[in-house]
Amino acid sequence: MIKKPLIFLLCAMSAGLCAGRPALAQSDADETRMQAMQRETDNDVVKRGQQKHIELLSKQFQLPGSEIEKFRNGGQGWGEVTIRLALADKLTKTDPTNFPTLSAAQERIGTLRDDGKGWGSISKELGFKLGPLISDVRHSMNELRRDLHQDQLTAGKGDDRGDIQRETRGERMERAQRPERLERLERPERPEKPERPDRPEKPEHIKR
């Protein structure tokens, strides 16, 4: 016969496992979202080009482009680099004593990634919740897209002005080279109408 304390212990363990399942499921879902954003960033870089992405990251995180290229040359994808930078930026703001610079934070994150840890495990070890971290990464991605859109608008306006100026110059040259429609095509003069002959006078009626 099972004693009551043992039954109570089994029930408590079962309840603990059941309670932990939602948290575990949420953690797995957050990890999946992080991986999806990582792939999404990789696709964005294919569209905008690597050099442009380096410029945008350099502007957002206040890092030289050469430093960002070092991260990329370490075998990391652009999605990985972007997420690491966003996480390192958050780490320098929440723990500036231990991580006074972005490079120091990057080094710590790189060590954890090299150990094979996922984003959820890393954020937990660094004292973050993965949910808010996902929001921060998403914000960084949106900022990159906004900066890219603004740069494209600025470049587009410059190109439009150049096109207008080139078009205006072209029209002027074309008008200068084109004769004035051959003097309105030199319409032939209309022949003069022949004069009408005078009508003969009517004879007066003879009075009877």
Short mmCIF file of C-alpha atoms in Angstrom, two decimals:
data_model
loop_
_atom_site.label_atom_id
_atom_site.label_comp_id
_atom_site.label_asym_id
_atom_site.label_seq_id
_atom_site.Cartn_x
_atom_site.Cartn_y
_atom_site.Cartn_z
CA MET A 1 0.00 0.00 0.00
CA ILE A 2 1.38 3.35 -1.03
CA LYS A 3 1.76 5.73 1.81
CA LYS A 4 0.09 9.13 1.66
CA PRO A 5 3.34 11.17 1.70
CA LEU A 6 4.52 9.27 -1.38
CA ILE A 7 1.23 9.90 -3.16
CA PHE A 8 1.48 13.58 -2.31
CA LEU A 9 5.04 13.70 -3.68
CA LEU A 10 4.02 12.07 -6.95
CA CYS A 11 1.12 14.48 -7.36
CA ALA A 12 3.38 17.45 -6.71
CA MET A 13 5.90 16.25 -9.29
CA SER A 14 3.16 15.71 -11.84
CA ALA A 15 1.77 19.18 -11.22
CA GLY A 16 5.23 20.67 -11.59
CA LEU A 17 5.75 18.96 -14.92
CA CYS A 18 2.37 20.13 -16.18
CA ALA A 19 3.07 23.68 -15.03
CA GLY A 20 6.44 23.68 -16.77
CA ARG A 21 5.06 22.62 -20.14
CA PRO A 22 3.54 26.01 -21.10
CA ALA A 23 6.79 27.79 -20.25
CA LEU A 24 8.79 25.25 -22.24
CA ALA A 25 6.41 25.58 -25.19
CA GLN A 26 6.71 29.37 -25.04
CA SER A 27 10.50 29.13 -24.94
CA ASP A 28 10.51 26.87 -28.00
CA ALA A 29 8.17 29.26 -29.82
CA ASP A 30 10.40 32.24 -29.01
CA GLU A 31 13.48 30.36 -30.20
CA THR A 32 11.67 29.57 -33.45
CA ARG A 33 10.78 33.23 -33.89
CA MET A 34 14.40 34.26 -33.38
CA GLN A 35 15.54 31.77 -36.00
CA ALA A 36 12.85 33.04 -38.38
CA MET A 37 14.05 36.64 -37.93
CA GLN A 38 17.60 35.44 -38.53
CA ARG A 39 16.56 33.98 -41.91
CA GLU A 40 14.48 37.07 -42.65
CA THR A 41 17.52 39.29 -42.17
CA ASP A 42 19.59 37.05 -44.45
CA ASN A 43 16.95 37.51 -47.15
CA ASP A 44 16.92 41.28 -46.63
CA VAL A 45 20.68 41.42 -47.18
CA VAL A 46 20.33 39.53 -50.45
CA LYS A 47 17.97 42.27 -51.66
CA ARG A 48 19.83 45.32 -50.37
CA GLY A 49 23.41 44.09 -50.79
CA GLN A 50 26.12 43.36 -48.22
CA GLN A 51 27.83 46.74 -48.39
CA LYS A 52 24.56 48.58 -47.81
CA HIS A 53 23.78 46.34 -44.83
CA ILE A 54 27.21 47.06 -43.35
CA GLU A 55 26.57 50.79 -43.68
CA LEU A 56 23.17 50.48 -41.99
CA LEU A 57 24.55 48.39 -39.10
CA SER A 58 27.46 50.79 -38.69
CA LYS A 59 25.05 53.71 -38.46
CA GLN A 60 22.64 52.03 -36.04
CA PHE A 61 25.19 50.57 -33.60
CA GLN A 62 27.86 53.26 -33.99
CA LEU A 63 30.54 50.80 -35.08
CA PRO A 64 33.14 51.09 -37.85
CA GLY A 65 32.31 49.07 -40.92
CA SER A 66 35.59 47.19 -40.51
CA GLU A 67 34.44 45.86 -37.11
CA ILE A 68 31.19 44.60 -38.59
CA GLU A 69 33.06 42.92 -41.43
CA LYS A 70 35.17 41.06 -38.83
CA PHE A 71 32.01 39.52 -37.37
CA ARG A 72 30.91 38.47 -40.84
CA ASN A 73 34.32 37.04 -41.72
CA GLY A 74 34.12 34.86 -38.63
CA GLY A 75 31.72 32.61 -40.52
CA GLN A 76 28.51 34.18 -39.21
CA GLY A 77 25.52 34.86 -41.42
CA TRP A 78 24.13 38.38 -41.60
CA GLY A 79 21.10 37.36 -39.58
CA GLU A 80 23.40 36.01 -36.87
CA VAL A 81 25.52 39.17 -36.92
CA THR A 82 22.47 41.45 -36.66
CA ILE A 83 20.97 39.53 -33.73
CA ARG A 84 24.31 39.42 -31.90
CA LEU A 85 24.70 43.17 -32.30
CA ALA A 86 21.17 43.82 -31.02
CA LEU A 87 21.77 41.52 -28.04
CA ALA A 88 25.18 43.07 -27.32
CA ASP A 89 23.68 46.56 -27.48
CA LYS A 90 21.06 45.55 -24.91
CA LEU A 91 23.74 43.98 -22.71
CA THR A 92 25.86 47.16 -22.61
CA LYS A 93 22.80 49.14 -21.53
CA THR A 94 21.61 46.73 -18.82
CA ASP A 95 25.04 45.74 -17.45
CA PRO A 96 27.51 48.51 -18.32
CA THR A 97 29.80 47.57 -15.42
CA ASN A 98 30.71 44.15 -16.80
CA PHE A 99 30.18 45.06 -20.44
CA PRO A 100 31.21 48.68 -20.96
CA THR A 101 31.70 48.28 -24.72
CA LEU A 102 29.88 46.59 -27.55
CA SER A 103 33.00 44.54 -28.32
CA ALA A 104 33.10 43.13 -24.78
CA ALA A 105 29.44 42.17 -24.99
CA GLN A 106 29.98 40.63 -28.42
CA GLU A 107 32.84 38.53 -27.10
CA ARG A 108 30.68 37.13 -24.29
CA ILE A 109 27.82 36.33 -26.66
CA GLY A 110 30.21 34.74 -29.13
CA THR A 111 31.58 32.44 -26.42
CA LEU A 112 28.09 31.28 -25.53
CA ARG A 113 27.21 30.69 -29.18
CA ASP A 114 30.43 28.73 -29.70
CA ASP A 115 29.34 26.48 -26.83
CA GLY A 116 26.31 25.57 -28.94
CA LYS A 117 23.74 27.47 -26.90
CA GLY A 118 20.56 28.79 -28.46
CA TRP A 119 19.23 32.32 -28.15
CA GLY A 120 16.89 31.30 -25.34
CA SER A 121 19.69 29.83 -23.23
CA ILE A 122 21.92 32.84 -23.91
CA SER A 123 19.28 35.38 -22.96
CA LYS A 124 18.50 33.43 -19.78
CA GLU A 125 22.18 33.26 -18.80
CA LEU A 126 22.59 36.98 -19.42
CA GLY A 127 19.50 37.77 -17.37
CA PHE A 128 17.11 38.60 -20.21
CA LYS A 129 13.73 37.24 -21.14
CA LEU A 130 13.65 36.07 -24.72
CA GLY A 131 10.25 37.66 -25.46
CA PRO A 132 11.39 41.27 -24.88
CA LEU A 133 14.66 40.46 -26.63
CA ILE A 134 12.70 39.42 -29.72
CA SER A 135 10.96 42.80 -29.64
CA ASP A 136 14.35 44.55 -29.47
CA VAL A 137 15.68 42.56 -32.43
CA ARG A 138 12.52 43.27 -34.40
CA HIS A 139 12.90 46.96 -33.61
CA SER A 140 16.48 46.88 -34.88
CA MET A 141 15.38 45.20 -38.11
CA ASN A 142 12.66 47.79 -38.64
CA GLU A 143 15.15 50.58 -38.01
CA LEU A 144 17.46 49.13 -40.65
CA ARG A 145 14.60 48.98 -43.15
CA ARG A 146 13.55 52.52 -42.35
CA ASP A 147 17.09 53.84 -42.83
CA LEU A 148 17.36 51.96 -46.12
CA HIS A 149 14.04 53.37 -47.30
CA GLN A 150 15.12 56.90 -46.38
CA ASP A 151 18.41 56.47 -48.25
CA GLN A 152 16.55 55.22 -51.31
CA LEU A 153 14.19 58.20 -51.20
CA THR A 154 17.11 60.61 -50.95
CA ALA A 155 18.93 58.93 -53.82
CA GLY A 156 15.73 58.84 -55.86
CA LYS A 157 15.14 62.57 -55.47
CA GLY A 158 18.67 63.29 -56.64
CA ASP A 159 18.22 61.06 -59.66
CA ASP A 160 14.91 62.71 -60.51
CA ARG A 161 16.50 66.16 -60.48
CA GLY A 162 19.27 64.93 -62.72
CA ASP A 163 16.80 63.35 -65.10
CA ILE A 164 14.79 66.56 -65.28
CA GLN A 165 17.91 68.61 -65.97
CA ARG A 166 19.09 66.18 -68.63
CA GLU A 167 15.66 66.17 -70.22
CA THR A 168 15.53 69.96 -70.25
CA ARG A 169 18.95 70.23 -71.88
CA GLY A 170 17.96 67.61 -74.43
CA GLU A 171 14.80 69.47 -75.32
CA ARG A 172 16.74 72.69 -75.79
CA MET A 173 19.24 71.03 -78.13
CA GLU A 174 16.45 69.39 -80.08
CA ARG A 175 14.64 72.68 -80.51
CA ALA A 176 17.85 74.41 -81.58
CA GLN A 177 18.57 71.79 -84.23
CA ARG A 178 15.01 71.55 -85.52
CA PRO A 179 13.95 74.19 -88.12
CA GLU A 180 10.79 76.04 -87.44
CA ARG A 181 8.58 73.52 -89.21
CA LEU A 182 9.97 74.61 -92.57
CA GLU A 183 8.52 78.03 -92.15
CA ARG A 184 5.13 76.57 -91.40
CA LEU A 185 5.58 74.27 -94.42
CA GLU A 186 5.40 77.32 -96.69
CA ARG A 187 1.79 77.16 -97.58
CA PRO A 188 1.20 77.89 -101.32
CA GLU A 189 -0.52 81.14 -102.12
CA ARG A 190 -4.12 80.81 -103.08
CA PRO A 191 -4.83 81.69 -106.74
CA GLU A 192 -6.72 84.91 -107.24
CA LYS A 193 -10.36 84.49 -108.05
CA PRO A 194 -11.26 85.61 -111.60
CA GLU A 195 -13.28 88.78 -111.78
CA ARG A 196 -16.91 88.29 -112.49
CA PRO A 197 -18.10 89.88 -115.79
CA ASP A 198 -20.43 92.80 -115.48
CA ARG A 199 -24.04 91.95 -115.93
CA PRO A 200 -25.62 93.55 -119.06
CA GLU A 201 -28.05 96.28 -118.35
CA LYS A 202 -31.67 95.32 -118.70
CA PRO A 203 -33.43 97.07 -121.65
CA GLU A 204 -36.12 99.48 -120.70
CA HIS A 205 -39.67 98.30 -121.31
CA ILE A 206 -41.29 99.95 -124.38
CA LYS A 207 -44.36 101.74 -123.42
CA ARG A 208 -47.39 100.82 -125.49
#
